Amino acid sequence: LIQCDMSPLTNEQTNRKQPSFFIGFASGRVAAVNATIAECGQKYNFSISGFHDAHVNEVTSLVFVNDIAPGGKSGKLLYSACGGGHVYCYPNALSPEHNFSMDESILAFSSNGAIFSMTSTVVDTRDHSSSIICTGDGEGKIRLWTRADEGLLARSLSEPVSLNQSETKFVPIQVKQAGTRTGLVTRMKFVHNNLLVTCTNNGDLRIWKLQ
């Protein structure tokens, strides 16, 4: 499982470059990988620059989430999901100020079942912008999550959800069925900020519009 970000960032003090991509392993490990051009110029050399073992289940998805900070500033954060239903954030993995460190992870939220796919977007409301994470599970359901302190939480939930808010930074705001039959939600992608495409292993493909 690989997630790439082609933005060239460097820590000017240490000259350490941002990882070329991240890999999720069946063991639950998430690793940062650097790629450099070999002396011959015909191939790349790859090396793991850091890793973290936050999960105890297989890593099923890696995404970059736009973190909306007070004052309108934003930056990308790396998130990972696993078969155990847990989603972790690596706050320094994309930070040149922290040497792109993989040493720290934070539990963002936990779902009631295994997570098989995940994606993210930013929703602009009248007052501010909000980060949204969408996850897909093994029962054909997709869930939208947002930060507990953002205004989107005031919207009605489509079904009851039990969650200990003291242990998470994201909470679910909506749950939907991704297909006519129960199956794994294997892929999902926001093609625009408010258009979501999902598909299941039963062949159901749907396009959703956030509004």
PDB file of C-alpha atoms in Angstrom, residues 113-191:
ATOM      1  CA  GLY A 113     -15.505  -2.242  12.325  1.00  0.00           C
ATOM      2  CA  ALA A 114     -12.638  -2.756   9.898  1.00  0.00           C
ATOM      3  CA  ILE A 115     -11.805   0.121   7.559  1.00  0.00           C
ATOM      4  CA  PHE A 116     -10.976  -0.897   3.986  1.00  0.00           C
ATOM      5  CA  SER A 117     -10.768   2.501   2.269  1.00  0.00           C
ATOM      6  CA  MET A 118     -10.354   6.147   3.187  1.00  0.00           C
ATOM      7  CA  THR A 119     -10.166   9.540   1.485  1.00  0.00           C
ATOM      8  CA  SER A 120     -10.414  13.204   2.478  1.00  0.00           C
ATOM      9  CA  THR A 121     -11.491  16.634   1.274  1.00  0.00           C
ATOM     10  CA  VAL A 122     -12.116  20.185   2.465  1.00  0.00           C
ATOM     11  CA  VAL A 123     -15.654  21.565   2.645  1.00  0.00           C
ATOM     12  CA  ASP A 124     -16.167  25.325   2.514  1.00  0.00           C
ATOM     13  CA  THR A 125     -19.046  26.583   4.643  1.00  0.00           C
ATOM     14  CA  ARG A 126     -20.346  30.096   5.094  1.00  0.00           C
ATOM     15  CA  ASP A 127     -18.173  30.697   8.141  1.00  0.00           C
ATOM     16  CA  HIS A 128     -15.038  28.624   7.563  1.00  0.00           C
ATOM     17  CA  SER A 129     -13.474  25.566   5.896  1.00  0.00           C
ATOM     18  CA  SER A 130     -13.670  22.096   7.440  1.00  0.00           C
ATOM     19  CA  SER A 131     -11.564  18.983   6.959  1.00  0.00           C
ATOM     20  CA  ILE A 132     -13.613  15.887   6.103  1.00  0.00           C
ATOM     21  CA  ILE A 133     -12.487  12.255   6.208  1.00  0.00           C
ATOM     22  CA  CYS A 134     -14.558   9.511   4.575  1.00  0.00           C
ATOM     23  CA  THR A 135     -14.099   5.818   5.420  1.00  0.00           C
ATOM     24  CA  GLY A 136     -15.539   2.616   3.942  1.00  0.00           C
ATOM     25  CA  ASP A 137     -16.088  -0.597   5.914  1.00  0.00           C
ATOM     26  CA  GLY A 138     -16.804  -4.284   5.391  1.00  0.00           C
ATOM     27  CA  GLU A 139     -20.584  -3.913   5.616  1.00  0.00           C
ATOM     28  CA  GLY A 140     -20.904  -1.618   2.620  1.00  0.00           C
ATOM     29  CA  LYS A 141     -21.171   1.543   4.711  1.00  0.00           C
ATOM     30  CA  ILE A 142     -19.375   4.841   4.245  1.00  0.00           C
ATOM     31  CA  ARG A 143     -18.910   7.327   7.070  1.00  0.00           C
ATOM     32  CA  LEU A 144     -18.100  11.018   7.044  1.00  0.00           C
ATOM     33  CA  TRP A 145     -15.985  12.314   9.912  1.00  0.00           C
ATOM     34  CA  THR A 146     -15.104  15.854  10.969  1.00  0.00           C
ATOM     35  CA  ARG A 147     -13.344  17.464  13.895  1.00  0.00           C
ATOM     36  CA  ALA A 148     -15.349  17.553  17.114  1.00  0.00           C
ATOM     37  CA  ASP A 149     -14.875  21.307  17.468  1.00  0.00           C
ATOM     38  CA  GLU A 150     -16.128  22.234  13.979  1.00  0.00           C
ATOM     39  CA  GLY A 151     -19.597  23.488  13.089  1.00  0.00           C
ATOM     40  CA  LEU A 152     -20.469  20.553  10.833  1.00  0.00           C
ATOM     41  CA  LEU A 153     -21.035  18.462  13.962  1.00  0.00           C
ATOM     42  CA  ALA A 154     -24.286  20.333  14.545  1.00  0.00           C
ATOM     43  CA  ARG A 155     -25.881  18.560  11.569  1.00  0.00           C
ATOM     44  CA  SER A 156     -28.130  15.596  12.301  1.00  0.00           C
ATOM     45  CA  LEU A 157     -26.638  12.120  12.245  1.00  0.00           C
ATOM     46  CA  SER A 158     -28.261   9.669   9.872  1.00  0.00           C
ATOM     47  CA  GLU A 159     -28.012   6.862  12.431  1.00  0.00           C
ATOM     48  CA  PRO A 160     -26.940   6.551  16.095  1.00  0.00           C
ATOM     49  CA  VAL A 161     -23.211   6.181  16.675  1.00  0.00           C
ATOM     50  CA  SER A 162     -21.501   5.303  19.921  1.00  0.00           C
ATOM     51  CA  LEU A 163     -18.110   6.987  20.302  1.00  0.00           C
ATOM     52  CA  ASN A 164     -15.957   8.141  23.175  1.00  0.00           C
ATOM     53  CA  GLN A 165     -15.241  11.728  22.131  1.00  0.00           C
ATOM     54  CA  SER A 166     -12.565  12.131  24.791  1.00  0.00           C
ATOM     55  CA  GLU A 167     -10.343   9.660  22.912  1.00  0.00           C
ATOM     56  CA  THR A 168     -10.676  11.068  19.407  1.00  0.00           C
ATOM     57  CA  LYS A 169     -10.195  14.232  17.401  1.00  0.00           C
ATOM     58  CA  PHE A 170     -12.768  13.320  14.731  1.00  0.00           C
ATOM     59  CA  VAL A 171     -16.418  12.300  15.125  1.00  0.00           C
ATOM     60  CA  PRO A 172     -18.883  10.815  12.588  1.00  0.00           C
ATOM     61  CA  ILE A 173     -21.490  13.136  11.131  1.00  0.00           C
ATOM     62  CA  GLN A 174     -23.158  10.861   8.566  1.00  0.00           C
ATOM     63  CA  VAL A 175     -23.450   7.168   7.618  1.00  0.00           C
ATOM     64  CA  LYS A 176     -24.655   5.858   4.253  1.00  0.00           C
ATOM     65  CA  GLN A 177     -24.907   2.524   2.426  1.00  0.00           C
ATOM     66  CA  ALA A 178     -22.535   2.393  -0.541  1.00  0.00           C
ATOM     67  CA  GLY A 179     -24.350  -0.352  -2.447  1.00  0.00           C
ATOM     68  CA  THR A 180     -27.532  -2.382  -2.850  1.00  0.00           C
ATOM     69  CA  ARG A 181     -25.820  -5.383  -1.271  1.00  0.00           C
ATOM     70  CA  THR A 182     -23.513  -5.753   1.708  1.00  0.00           C
ATOM     71  CA  GLY A 183     -19.888  -5.827   0.635  1.00  0.00           C
ATOM     72  CA  LEU A 184     -16.484  -4.307   1.182  1.00  0.00           C
ATOM     73  CA  VAL A 185     -16.111  -0.649   0.235  1.00  0.00           C
ATOM     74  CA  THR A 186     -12.803  -1.216  -1.529  1.00  0.00           C
ATOM     75  CA  ARG A 187     -12.191   2.193  -3.130  1.00  0.00           C
ATOM     76  CA  MET A 188     -13.266   5.795  -2.632  1.00  0.00           C
ATOM     77  CA  LYS A 189     -12.059   9.103  -3.993  1.00  0.00           C
ATOM     78  CA  PHE A 190     -13.098  12.748  -3.860  1.00  0.00           C
ATOM     79  CA  VAL A 191     -12.849  13.870  -7.496  1.00  0.00           C
TER      80      VAL A 191
END
